[in-house]
XYZ file of C-alpha atoms in Angstrom:
732
model
C 27.559 -81.692 -23.839
C 27.981 -85.053 -25.250
C 25.918 -86.968 -27.421
C 23.875 -90.088 -26.613
C 21.935 -92.774 -28.240
C 18.185 -91.639 -28.983
C 16.736 -95.424 -28.420
C 17.556 -99.004 -27.945
C 17.824 -100.459 -31.036
C 18.391 -104.454 -32.689
C 20.881 -105.523 -30.535
C 23.781 -107.593 -31.455
C 23.832 -111.399 -30.574
C 25.887 -112.635 -28.241
C 29.058 -114.561 -28.989
C 32.067 -116.551 -27.044
C 35.337 -114.529 -25.596
C 36.955 -116.795 -28.022
C 35.141 -115.874 -30.827
C 36.339 -116.636 -34.648
C 38.190 -113.568 -36.361
C 35.624 -112.436 -38.536
C 37.578 -110.104 -41.958
C 35.902 -107.042 -42.161
C 35.973 -104.872 -46.283
C 38.074 -101.994 -46.057
C 37.701 -98.786 -43.388
C 38.713 -95.372 -45.182
C 42.496 -96.098 -44.905
C 45.367 -93.847 -44.687
C 45.801 -94.540 -48.655
C 42.053 -93.660 -48.828
C 41.003 -89.870 -49.858
C 37.843 -88.896 -47.592
C 35.701 -88.082 -50.427
C 36.569 -92.034 -51.674
C 33.997 -92.837 -54.430
C 31.586 -96.150 -53.880
C 31.583 -99.121 -55.226
C 28.244 -97.817 -55.548
C 29.076 -94.901 -57.821
C 28.340 -92.516 -55.365
C 30.735 -90.345 -53.608
C 30.513 -89.755 -50.021
C 31.416 -87.338 -47.674
C 30.759 -85.058 -44.407
C 28.839 -81.865 -44.216
C 31.285 -80.234 -42.908
C 30.099 -78.943 -38.364
C 33.722 -79.485 -37.381
C 33.501 -82.112 -34.635
C 30.758 -81.590 -32.537
C 31.002 -84.306 -29.343
C 33.079 -85.751 -26.858
C 36.543 -86.764 -27.600
C 37.060 -89.229 -25.328
C 41.155 -90.493 -25.665
C 43.588 -89.311 -28.030
C 46.743 -91.651 -28.503
C 50.103 -90.495 -30.194
C 51.946 -92.875 -31.585
C 55.383 -93.165 -28.921
C 57.522 -94.398 -32.308
C 55.651 -92.612 -35.422
C 55.971 -88.473 -35.627
C 52.970 -87.280 -36.578
C 51.088 -90.785 -35.842
C 47.831 -91.024 -34.049
C 44.905 -92.263 -33.253
C 41.448 -90.332 -31.821
C 38.212 -92.217 -29.616
C 34.671 -90.781 -29.831
C 31.669 -92.140 -27.120
C 29.557 -92.562 -30.302
C 31.145 -91.877 -33.572
C 34.232 -93.842 -34.193
C 37.779 -93.987 -34.952
C 40.017 -91.838 -36.850
C 43.728 -91.623 -37.227
C 45.720 -88.165 -38.214
C 47.089 -87.796 -41.395
C 50.205 -85.368 -40.811
C 50.416 -84.898 -44.748
C 47.171 -83.314 -45.108
C 46.301 -82.085 -41.910
C 43.473 -83.982 -40.965
C 41.558 -86.849 -39.187
C 40.695 -89.714 -40.608
C 37.491 -92.058 -40.173
C 38.636 -95.567 -39.183
C 35.011 -97.406 -38.190
C 32.565 -96.232 -41.167
C 32.034 -99.635 -41.762
C 30.621 -100.396 -39.275
C 26.727 -101.742 -40.014
C 23.506 -101.340 -39.342
C 22.900 -103.998 -37.345
C 26.055 -103.134 -35.501
C 25.641 -99.986 -34.393
C 26.420 -100.482 -30.988
C 30.033 -100.577 -31.999
C 30.334 -96.996 -33.771
C 31.417 -96.009 -29.984
C 35.101 -96.656 -29.145
C 35.543 -97.732 -25.482
C 39.473 -98.011 -25.467
C 42.578 -98.367 -28.415
C 45.754 -99.508 -28.947
C 49.227 -98.817 -30.563
C 51.781 -101.219 -30.055
C 55.239 -99.536 -29.820
C 57.535 -101.739 -32.168
C 55.357 -102.388 -34.413
C 53.886 -98.960 -36.069
C 51.336 -100.474 -38.398
C 50.030 -101.864 -35.762
C 46.869 -100.383 -33.924
C 43.406 -101.956 -31.657
C 39.593 -100.690 -30.722
C 37.657 -101.663 -28.181
C 34.420 -101.027 -28.765
C 30.699 -101.104 -28.036
C 28.775 -98.434 -26.940
C 26.457 -99.647 -24.043
C 26.825 -101.853 -21.452
C 22.722 -102.561 -21.490
C 21.264 -105.245 -22.021
C 19.344 -104.568 -24.085
C 22.937 -103.815 -26.254
C 24.305 -106.366 -27.878
C 28.138 -106.772 -26.908
C 31.613 -105.669 -27.152
C 34.118 -106.308 -30.363
C 37.795 -105.834 -31.087
C 39.187 -105.104 -34.076
C 42.955 -105.409 -34.819
C 45.359 -103.541 -38.283
C 48.393 -104.834 -39.689
C 48.339 -101.496 -41.808
C 46.963 -98.534 -38.987
C 43.346 -98.812 -40.113
C 43.092 -99.784 -43.245
C 41.739 -102.706 -42.840
C 40.579 -104.535 -39.897
C 39.714 -107.972 -38.504
C 37.581 -108.458 -35.513
C 36.647 -110.756 -32.865
C 33.299 -110.958 -31.581
C 33.284 -110.782 -27.261
C 30.744 -112.411 -25.069
C 30.873 -109.137 -22.652
C 29.635 -105.852 -22.772
C 32.085 -102.654 -23.066
C 30.514 -99.110 -22.194
C 32.250 -96.183 -24.668
C 29.481 -93.975 -23.913
C 28.419 -94.939 -20.615
C 30.201 -92.976 -17.224
C 33.725 -93.755 -17.160
C 34.098 -93.733 -20.686
C 36.780 -90.611 -20.421
C 38.586 -93.212 -18.070
C 41.322 -95.675 -20.121
C 43.327 -96.303 -21.929
C 41.245 -99.490 -21.149
C 42.865 -101.909 -24.283
C 47.109 -101.852 -23.767
C 49.968 -103.954 -25.696
C 51.775 -105.734 -22.806
C 55.085 -104.229 -22.385
C 56.850 -107.432 -22.626
C 55.501 -109.377 -25.500
C 53.520 -108.085 -28.646
C 51.584 -110.678 -29.365
C 49.711 -110.400 -25.751
C 47.216 -107.550 -24.843
C 45.086 -106.697 -21.945
C 41.335 -105.662 -21.751
C 39.655 -104.044 -19.030
C 35.571 -104.269 -18.182
C 33.644 -102.578 -16.892
C 31.073 -105.660 -15.809
C 33.173 -108.800 -16.342
C 37.069 -108.129 -15.234
C 39.791 -108.499 -16.980
C 40.708 -110.326 -20.646
C 43.689 -111.112 -21.746
C 45.002 -111.908 -24.914
C 48.400 -113.881 -26.742
C 47.366 -113.795 -30.457
C 47.444 -110.082 -31.200
C 43.626 -109.772 -30.013
C 42.153 -112.769 -32.289
C 41.221 -114.556 -28.859
C 40.552 -113.439 -25.204
C 40.119 -115.513 -22.130
C 39.314 -114.241 -18.985
C 42.323 -114.170 -16.300
C 42.465 -114.043 -12.353
C 41.615 -110.120 -11.789
C 42.384 -109.597 -7.098
C 38.825 -106.964 -6.897
C 36.176 -108.258 -7.771
C 33.220 -106.255 -10.685
C 29.991 -105.267 -9.893
C 27.204 -104.842 -12.491
C 26.535 -101.053 -12.253
C 30.548 -100.389 -11.672
C 33.642 -99.326 -13.780
C 35.713 -102.121 -13.578
C 39.094 -101.321 -15.529
C 39.109 -97.605 -15.503
C 42.724 -97.663 -17.072
C 45.807 -99.753 -17.844
C 49.148 -98.611 -18.452
C 53.098 -100.219 -18.635
C 55.839 -99.096 -16.878
C 59.469 -100.231 -17.773
C 57.916 -103.889 -18.347
C 55.502 -103.420 -15.552
C 51.280 -103.515 -16.346
C 49.489 -100.973 -13.784
C 45.298 -101.042 -13.629
C 43.503 -98.707 -12.439
C 40.045 -100.086 -10.254
C 37.102 -97.785 -10.307
C 35.047 -99.292 -8.412
C 36.476 -98.962 -4.640
C 34.887 -96.847 -1.559
C 37.516 -94.506 -1.288
C 39.896 -96.911 1.575
C 40.485 -100.192 -0.388
C 42.853 -100.648 -3.668
C 42.187 -99.235 -6.681
C 45.370 -99.178 -7.693
C 47.107 -102.643 -8.838
C 50.137 -103.982 -11.441
C 51.898 -107.290 -12.469
C 55.027 -107.435 -12.894
C 55.431 -110.770 -15.081
C 51.643 -111.286 -16.303
C 50.516 -113.481 -14.322
C 50.315 -112.003 -10.550
C 48.006 -109.105 -9.590
C 49.051 -107.117 -6.657
C 47.579 -103.976 -4.730
C 50.267 -101.360 -5.382
C 51.344 -99.939 -1.884
C 50.808 -97.094 0.296
C 48.490 -95.828 -2.632
C 46.815 -92.490 -1.934
C 42.644 -92.897 -0.228
C 40.108 -90.532 0.522
C 37.273 -89.048 -1.274
C 39.751 -87.087 -3.986
C 41.539 -90.429 -4.042
C 38.553 -92.630 -5.095
C 38.648 -92.600 -8.851
C 42.275 -93.589 -10.419
C 40.634 -91.923 -14.325
C 44.162 -92.213 -16.347
C 47.630 -92.284 -15.514
C 50.657 -91.873 -17.263
C 54.460 -93.309 -17.347
C 58.048 -91.063 -17.548
C 59.798 -93.754 -18.663
C 63.649 -90.877 -17.768
C 62.180 -91.171 -13.956
C 60.449 -93.694 -13.301
C 57.730 -92.059 -12.294
C 53.494 -92.801 -13.297
C 51.171 -89.708 -12.820
C 48.133 -90.668 -11.510
C 45.248 -88.579 -11.967
C 42.516 -88.859 -9.406
C 38.678 -88.212 -9.029
C 35.582 -88.897 -6.509
C 33.688 -90.275 -9.698
C 34.626 -91.937 -13.030
C 33.464 -88.321 -14.571
C 32.547 -86.900 -17.501
C 30.198 -85.805 -15.197
C 30.029 -85.634 -11.073
C 32.774 -85.311 -10.302
C 33.131 -82.805 -7.597
C 36.855 -83.833 -5.537
C 39.928 -84.873 -6.811
C 44.043 -85.777 -7.385
C 47.013 -86.135 -8.828
C 49.563 -88.722 -7.385
C 52.934 -89.740 -8.703
C 54.725 -93.411 -7.549
C 58.944 -94.029 -8.121
C 58.362 -97.115 -9.917
C 62.073 -98.060 -8.372
C 61.119 -97.442 -4.688
C 57.373 -96.961 -4.362
C 57.568 -93.417 -3.017
C 54.275 -91.538 -3.497
C 53.769 -88.200 -3.656
C 50.691 -85.759 -3.806
C 51.617 -83.633 -6.195
C 47.667 -81.869 -7.119
C 47.778 -78.046 -8.943
C 45.594 -77.353 -6.916
C 42.704 -79.271 -4.576
C 39.306 -78.698 -5.503
C 36.994 -77.521 -2.325
C 38.264 -73.897 -2.536
C 35.779 -70.712 -2.936
C 34.954 -69.469 -6.570
C 34.607 -65.487 -7.301
C 31.117 -65.352 -6.221
C 31.111 -67.141 -3.304
C 30.682 -71.222 -4.152
C 32.425 -73.828 -3.834
C 35.131 -74.294 -6.155
C 34.598 -78.157 -6.575
C 35.542 -80.397 -9.986
C 37.511 -83.824 -10.231
C 41.053 -84.585 -12.522
C 41.156 -86.458 -15.957
C 43.634 -85.953 -18.318
C 47.205 -86.292 -17.839
C 50.465 -86.555 -20.311
C 54.081 -86.774 -19.910
C 56.617 -85.383 -22.385
C 58.762 -88.426 -23.835
C 61.833 -85.978 -24.223
C 61.638 -83.742 -21.268
C 61.921 -85.609 -18.029
C 59.487 -84.588 -15.380
C 57.231 -82.409 -18.276
C 53.881 -83.428 -17.551
C 50.426 -81.933 -18.485
C 46.919 -82.657 -16.460
C 43.737 -81.553 -16.628
C 40.889 -80.610 -14.007
C 37.140 -81.790 -14.894
C 33.951 -80.981 -14.226
C 35.168 -77.405 -13.320
C 31.762 -75.553 -13.964
C 32.039 -71.914 -11.780
C 36.257 -71.593 -12.583
C 36.122 -73.139 -15.642
C 38.324 -76.967 -17.203
C 41.938 -76.240 -17.684
C 44.831 -77.478 -18.344
C 47.373 -77.503 -15.369
C 51.577 -78.107 -17.359
C 54.676 -78.659 -14.965
C 57.840 -79.008 -16.024
C 59.685 -80.231 -12.612
C 57.611 -83.267 -11.599
C 54.598 -81.725 -10.293
C 56.566 -79.306 -7.624
C 55.218 -76.512 -9.071
C 52.150 -75.624 -11.977
C 51.476 -73.325 -14.761
C 47.330 -73.263 -15.995
C 47.390 -72.946 -19.967
C 43.817 -71.039 -19.561
C 45.285 -68.587 -17.855
C 47.417 -67.181 -21.212
C 45.415 -68.882 -23.746
C 44.198 -67.131 -27.281
C 41.353 -68.616 -28.858
C 41.037 -68.843 -32.460
C 37.639 -71.315 -34.180
C 37.316 -69.628 -37.027
C 37.323 -72.929 -38.477
C 33.940 -74.297 -36.169
C 32.412 -70.434 -35.077
C 30.341 -72.868 -33.141
C 32.095 -72.956 -30.296
C 31.564 -69.378 -29.323
C 28.508 -70.728 -28.051
C 26.457 -67.416 -28.912
C 28.863 -65.634 -27.320
C 31.104 -62.880 -28.596
C 33.794 -65.941 -27.172
C 34.776 -69.341 -26.747
C 35.655 -71.116 -22.981
C 39.146 -73.079 -22.221
C 36.727 -76.851 -22.355
C 34.844 -78.657 -20.762
C 35.012 -82.810 -19.906
C 38.536 -83.087 -20.460
C 39.725 -85.866 -19.643
C 41.633 -87.187 -23.071
C 45.159 -84.912 -23.150
C 48.051 -85.694 -25.358
C 51.613 -84.350 -25.531
C 53.754 -85.056 -28.638
C 55.897 -87.394 -28.127
C 58.327 -85.111 -31.500
C 57.283 -82.198 -29.711
C 57.390 -80.426 -26.357
C 54.835 -77.360 -27.542
C 52.531 -79.117 -28.969
C 49.579 -80.154 -26.528
C 46.350 -81.360 -27.820
C 43.078 -81.571 -25.248
C 39.424 -82.933 -26.167
C 36.641 -81.296 -24.878
C 32.886 -82.110 -24.876
C 32.485 -80.652 -28.210
C 36.417 -80.811 -29.696
C 39.726 -81.117 -30.174
C 41.654 -78.190 -29.340
C 45.339 -77.736 -30.146
C 48.729 -75.707 -29.524
C 52.244 -75.445 -30.785
C 53.473 -72.811 -28.461
C 51.755 -73.343 -25.116
C 49.251 -69.998 -25.386
C 47.803 -70.137 -28.775
C 45.265 -73.401 -29.549
C 42.979 -74.036 -32.531
C 40.618 -76.801 -33.228
C 43.094 -79.797 -34.501
C 39.679 -81.395 -35.240
C 39.544 -81.608 -39.761
C 38.176 -84.332 -40.362
C 36.091 -85.687 -37.428
C 32.516 -85.031 -37.257
C 30.593 -86.429 -34.324
C 26.557 -84.780 -33.999
C 23.970 -86.790 -33.723
C 21.628 -85.354 -36.505
C 17.555 -85.320 -35.771
C 16.362 -83.692 -38.433
C 17.561 -82.036 -42.080
C 15.354 -79.571 -44.505
C 17.497 -78.834 -48.334
C 15.826 -75.631 -49.116
C 14.374 -75.861 -52.689
C 15.874 -72.350 -52.613
C 18.463 -69.581 -50.735
C 22.310 -69.572 -50.195
C 21.833 -72.711 -48.311
C 21.681 -76.312 -49.997
C 20.751 -77.478 -46.230
C 19.773 -77.018 -42.448
C 20.511 -79.280 -39.972
C 19.191 -80.136 -36.600
C 21.176 -81.635 -33.712
C 21.803 -82.999 -30.641
C 23.367 -80.757 -28.110
C 24.659 -78.207 -31.336
C 20.753 -77.112 -31.908
C 20.647 -76.115 -35.572
C 22.774 -75.308 -38.349
C 22.820 -73.378 -41.150
C 24.895 -74.768 -44.138
C 25.609 -72.000 -46.408
C 28.676 -74.189 -47.725
C 28.798 -78.100 -46.998
C 32.449 -78.054 -47.250
C 33.046 -76.119 -44.362
C 31.149 -75.010 -40.536
C 28.498 -72.512 -41.222
C 29.898 -69.375 -40.748
C 27.501 -68.315 -38.504
C 27.257 -71.468 -35.781
C 24.835 -72.967 -34.466
C 21.757 -70.817 -34.275
C 21.396 -68.329 -31.976
C 18.299 -66.138 -30.638
C 17.476 -68.562 -28.889
C 20.290 -71.688 -28.739
C 19.351 -74.761 -28.237
C 21.437 -77.616 -26.926
C 19.406 -80.758 -28.231
C 17.068 -79.684 -31.607
C 13.880 -80.758 -31.860
C 12.129 -80.050 -34.648
C 12.636 -78.288 -37.812
C 10.556 -77.256 -40.752
C 10.288 -75.098 -43.661
C 7.490 -73.879 -45.338
C 7.585 -74.768 -48.903
C 5.305 -72.393 -50.528
C 7.380 -69.667 -48.686
C 11.132 -71.124 -48.115
C 12.601 -68.171 -46.542
C 10.452 -68.832 -44.051
C 11.549 -71.780 -41.047
C 10.848 -72.348 -37.814
C 12.733 -74.360 -35.060
C 12.504 -75.911 -31.356
C 14.338 -77.912 -29.064
C 16.050 -77.311 -25.287
C 16.959 -74.494 -24.143
C 17.797 -72.178 -21.521
C 15.901 -69.084 -22.995
C 13.460 -69.676 -25.374
C 12.538 -72.846 -26.733
C 10.755 -71.542 -29.845
C 12.224 -69.913 -32.388
C 11.374 -68.310 -36.774
C 13.183 -66.975 -39.585
C 12.105 -65.089 -42.518
C 15.054 -65.524 -44.552
C 15.981 -69.451 -44.903
C 17.696 -69.581 -41.625
C 20.551 -67.180 -41.795
C 19.241 -65.068 -38.144
C 16.465 -66.488 -35.647
C 14.257 -64.664 -33.386
C 11.968 -66.419 -30.127
C 8.132 -67.028 -30.789
C 6.668 -64.263 -28.707
C 5.187 -66.786 -26.326
C 5.526 -69.810 -25.991
C 3.085 -72.567 -23.812
C 3.728 -73.494 -20.706
C 5.032 -76.923 -21.579
C 7.456 -76.032 -24.208
C 10.036 -75.709 -21.776
C 9.937 -79.510 -19.903
C 9.096 -81.341 -23.254
C 9.457 -78.821 -26.735
C 8.904 -81.672 -29.662
C 8.359 -81.469 -33.271
C 7.413 -77.966 -34.518
C 5.735 -78.138 -37.982
C 5.087 -74.695 -40.483
C 2.143 -75.419 -42.898
C 2.800 -74.592 -46.963
C 2.315 -70.667 -46.435
C 3.868 -70.201 -42.925
C 0.512 -69.068 -41.434
C -0.289 -71.723 -38.670
C 2.417 -73.696 -36.518
C 1.293 -76.915 -34.771
C 3.721 -77.846 -32.291
C 3.515 -80.993 -30.202
C 4.755 -81.809 -26.929
C 4.708 -85.446 -25.870
C 2.698 -88.624 -24.685
C 1.268 -86.344 -21.669
C 0.437 -83.118 -23.599
C -2.078 -81.757 -26.182
C -1.055 -80.196 -29.302
C -0.891 -76.736 -29.794
C -1.415 -74.144 -32.781
C -0.780 -70.711 -33.314
C -1.828 -68.292 -36.285
C -0.120 -65.162 -35.982
C 3.423 -66.106 -35.859
C 4.109 -68.004 -31.841
C 2.532 -64.279 -30.833
C -0.128 -66.972 -29.201
C -1.298 -70.348 -29.035
C -4.378 -72.203 -28.697
C -4.855 -75.846 -27.530
C -5.362 -78.721 -30.143
C -7.535 -81.153 -28.324
C -7.918 -83.054 -31.292
C -4.307 -83.731 -32.254
C -2.939 -86.906 -31.413
C -0.869 -86.568 -28.529
C 2.892 -87.407 -28.997
C 2.442 -87.605 -32.601
C 4.650 -85.572 -35.046
C 2.897 -83.157 -37.215
C 3.489 -83.205 -40.376
C 2.521 -80.915 -43.570
C 1.174 -80.926 -46.803
C 3.161 -79.383 -48.726
C 0.229 -77.852 -51.090
C -2.475 -77.202 -49.374
C -1.824 -74.758 -46.289
C -5.328 -75.696 -44.912
C -3.592 -79.382 -44.164
C -2.058 -81.296 -41.798
C -1.509 -84.901 -41.058
C 0.338 -86.875 -37.754
C 0.728 -90.307 -37.294
C -0.924 -91.712 -34.080
C 2.984 -94.108 -33.180
C 0.034 -95.279 -29.778
C -2.555 -96.936 -32.142
C -1.625 -97.253 -35.668
C -4.371 -94.487 -37.012
C -3.635 -91.596 -39.126
C -4.690 -88.228 -38.314
C -5.583 -85.500 -40.709
C -6.405 -81.585 -40.632
C -8.355 -79.539 -43.933
C -8.826 -76.515 -41.192
C -5.668 -75.490 -40.591
C -5.169 -77.147 -38.260
C -7.878 -76.377 -36.173
C -9.060 -80.197 -35.508
C -8.054 -83.446 -36.405
C -10.273 -86.872 -37.347
C -8.901 -90.395 -38.014
C -8.726 -91.607 -41.856
C -6.752 -94.839 -42.324
C -6.816 -97.290 -39.229
C -5.131 -100.918 -38.257
C -1.822 -99.553 -39.173
C 1.742 -100.906 -37.543
C 1.507 -99.558 -33.781
C 3.873 -99.531 -30.551
C 7.301 -97.946 -32.236
C 7.077 -94.233 -31.537
C 10.450 -94.008 -34.304
C 7.853 -94.673 -37.591
C 7.464 -92.144 -39.833
C 5.422 -90.037 -41.863
C 6.595 -88.033 -44.632
C 5.134 -86.222 -47.573
C 5.743 -85.633 -50.944
C 6.655 -82.410 -52.844
C 4.615 -80.669 -54.996
C 2.571 -83.519 -54.165
C -1.033 -82.606 -51.604
C -2.125 -85.531 -49.857
C 0.459 -88.215 -50.941
C 2.066 -89.805 -47.978
C 4.702 -92.264 -47.109
C 4.315 -93.947 -43.614
C 7.985 -96.228 -42.774
C 6.730 -98.253 -40.279
C 10.871 -99.803 -40.036
C 10.567 -103.916 -40.819
C 7.130 -103.762 -41.185
C 7.596 -102.162 -44.731
C 6.466 -98.703 -46.357
C 3.243 -97.783 -47.539
C 1.712 -95.259 -49.024
C -1.430 -93.100 -49.910
C -2.385 -90.894 -52.520
C -5.760 -89.365 -50.627
C -4.165 -87.909 -47.822
C -4.012 -91.087 -45.685
C -8.051 -92.342 -46.411
C -6.079 -95.708 -47.728
C -2.697 -96.703 -47.305
C -1.442 -100.094 -49.530
C 2.415 -101.686 -49.363
C 4.825 -100.535 -50.966
C 5.503 -104.290 -52.397
C 9.414 -103.228 -53.527
C 10.130 -102.500 -49.643
C 10.952 -104.884 -47.169
C 11.979 -102.615 -44.416
C 11.668 -98.721 -44.433
C 13.710 -96.698 -41.312
C 13.547 -93.159 -42.714
C 12.412 -91.802 -46.387
C 12.928 -88.014 -48.106
C 12.822 -86.949 -51.834
C 14.763 -84.864 -54.345
C 14.972 -83.434 -57.935
C 13.607 -85.966 -59.803
C 15.766 -87.849 -62.537
C 15.984 -85.636 -66.408
C 12.669 -86.901 -67.490
C 10.614 -88.609 -64.715
C 7.508 -87.284 -63.107
C 8.013 -87.835 -59.781
C 10.439 -86.761 -57.388
C 13.506 -89.165 -56.730
C 12.813 -91.266 -53.038
C 15.626 -91.756 -51.123
C 15.087 -94.993 -48.458
C 17.037 -95.903 -45.448
C 15.519 -99.969 -45.081
C 16.352 -102.293 -47.101
C 14.819 -103.961 -50.147
C 15.398 -107.482 -49.965
C 18.584 -108.510 -46.433
C 20.851 -105.580 -46.897
C 19.547 -102.610 -44.678
C 20.999 -99.613 -46.884
C 20.372 -96.648 -48.237
C 18.912 -96.861 -51.312
C 17.432 -94.491 -54.488
C 14.349 -94.926 -56.234
C 14.067 -92.566 -59.660
C 10.307 -94.547 -60.844
C 8.140 -93.862 -58.032
C 9.467 -96.221 -55.754
C 9.182 -99.349 -58.164
C 12.561 -100.243 -57.735
C 15.066 -99.346 -55.717
C 19.131 -99.084 -56.699
C 21.571 -98.892 -53.567
C 23.315 -95.792 -53.508
C 25.755 -96.549 -50.215
C 28.299 -99.729 -49.913
C 30.148 -102.248 -47.284
C 32.883 -98.821 -46.777
C 30.281 -96.469 -45.903
C 27.498 -96.888 -42.898
C 28.251 -95.277 -40.291
C 26.160 -97.842 -38.077
C 22.596 -96.216 -36.945
C 21.050 -94.188 -40.193
C 17.452 -94.128 -39.030
C 16.863 -90.443 -37.857
C 16.500 -88.497 -41.157
C 17.158 -88.930 -44.737
C 16.293 -86.107 -47.597
C 17.274 -85.334 -50.908
C 18.100 -82.338 -52.589
C 15.565 -80.636 -54.286
C 18.332 -79.045 -56.926
C 20.891 -81.569 -57.675
C 19.603 -85.008 -58.350
C 21.344 -88.180 -57.015
C 22.450 -85.590 -54.134
C 21.316 -87.152 -50.312
C 21.670 -86.155 -47.093
C 21.822 -88.934 -44.382
C 21.343 -88.385 -40.591
C 23.950 -90.435 -38.111
C 23.830 -91.031 -34.643
C 27.575 -90.427 -34.132
C 29.114 -88.614 -37.707
C 27.030 -86.211 -38.272
C 25.311 -85.605 -41.502
C 26.799 -87.567 -44.733
C 25.823 -86.345 -48.013
C 25.891 -88.706 -51.384
C 26.834 -87.996 -54.751
C 27.259 -89.437 -58.662
C 30.826 -89.612 -59.333
């Protein structure tokens, strides 16, 4: 299970490889609490879900006990706080315009200087995404210096579980190496402040993987090459930092086509390399594990289990190999992981004799996921994992092993009992937010990959896990009946139904009795009217909308509903629905319970599917239209006319919360800008004036999917991020 960016947001300007360093504000560093008040007077923290995304790398510091770093594909980097037993986010300062830098392609530490840490950032290498950047810190990520690159990185593309692609040279702490996907090998001789291209024997392609890993073995550096055809070289080395050569005798063939990860045993002077026939995390069906005695050049095949065998149901056991880590204190002790092994389920193998024999740790594993119950995925017990490419072995504790999956980081300290070691990491891509006016839960959230969650507490992962009956992967719609808040509906991608309802505020769910045929292939947003008597469901621009007046027992096509629009219910009048056609810039409304829609205001901005329509709680016909950089518009006559809100320069998403004491109108929350800074704002005077309530340390990249205030607590606001879960803020 991986997460992904919703769309192609504003891109970064290109820059030279040797760009000047830029100072950044402090991140949430090791001396700061996770809920440190912002300069705005707000206290920000995560609504706890627990992981929920792909852990692409974990790195124990070789010289400091209890120090480790973790990277994700879209949700930034973290540092382990051993004293508090949690991960501390290090990149929440990344702002709206730099959204592409929230994905971490690689990370590196300096064994000789424990306070130094480096990050290579860049989520996508596509033409519409901005260039990458390197962050460097002298205080374990409490503060950063940044250098923009002239090349693109791909932390959320194929091969994101490979690496690390960033390395401090073993001979000189001032020298760093950075392997790229399409632009060869870069080198810095001033601790990452400037970068230059270097000569490398292999030629990069526009669509390939390029350099998949960099690892130090003694005083030499090895580089994996991901664009081999299986017969040409895919592992190179340099002994002097100037010239590179293909490593002689390296394994060939499909099972050793792509070097995924490597680890060096300094006691035996052996380099272990995991291979697959594709970079992963998907698409691998073959792989192997080999070791190289660097002192003599001898290669040995130490693959625990060769892919291609027969599964228990007669199928083919196809998979690759992913993570590898060696024991810093015990010669010949190491762990490797399988990857993309769906039939027989992935595992971590452990060897204490240099790979001659192996033990599958899955076979004796006992799991405790009580801290993050969603990992049961609607069943009775969790799986060992999938997408296992990040594996770590504590250099100070041989029985402390961790491995990442598409949703969490599992850890053990006795090789048998496993539990998520994920506290502090939140990587969900949030799509919808609902804050009920009554009930036990102050928040319901809909996410990419993990469906809908019922947050009875904000400080602990939901005890019921993700909503089941049916279980959704990605949530596409979430709606509450404002006059009957116990009734909630949801929609999403699932194998056993695409829509469901709840009569207890989202605690338990039941699938709709029927659903339109198109729901399985194109489930879109859904809405319930104020009293829960009517449902409207949208299914993309190629299909009509559908209506149900019997709780999903039957559905009728609504030909006049604008295709692809998001249905929005009036919060007071059950007969009224609204929909904004983003292709034509027209507001449509229904006054007959969604049976028919007619055009009202026309000539509004069009052409962007992410324009959003919101309604004011407790006010019939009060509509707000977020048109991104075109501004914010409002209507008080049910969409017949709109006027531009002069106090707002740009509006990406808008929501409402409890009014300030004595104020006649709900508090309005905005992700947008009043002048030049894109941030989170609150207005207590009906958008007359705004106060920015986040600051430069609390930005979280792109936050344009959803925002809502709490109808019971003035000042509390919930923000949907794309990779940092639900952030919620309260006046400190």
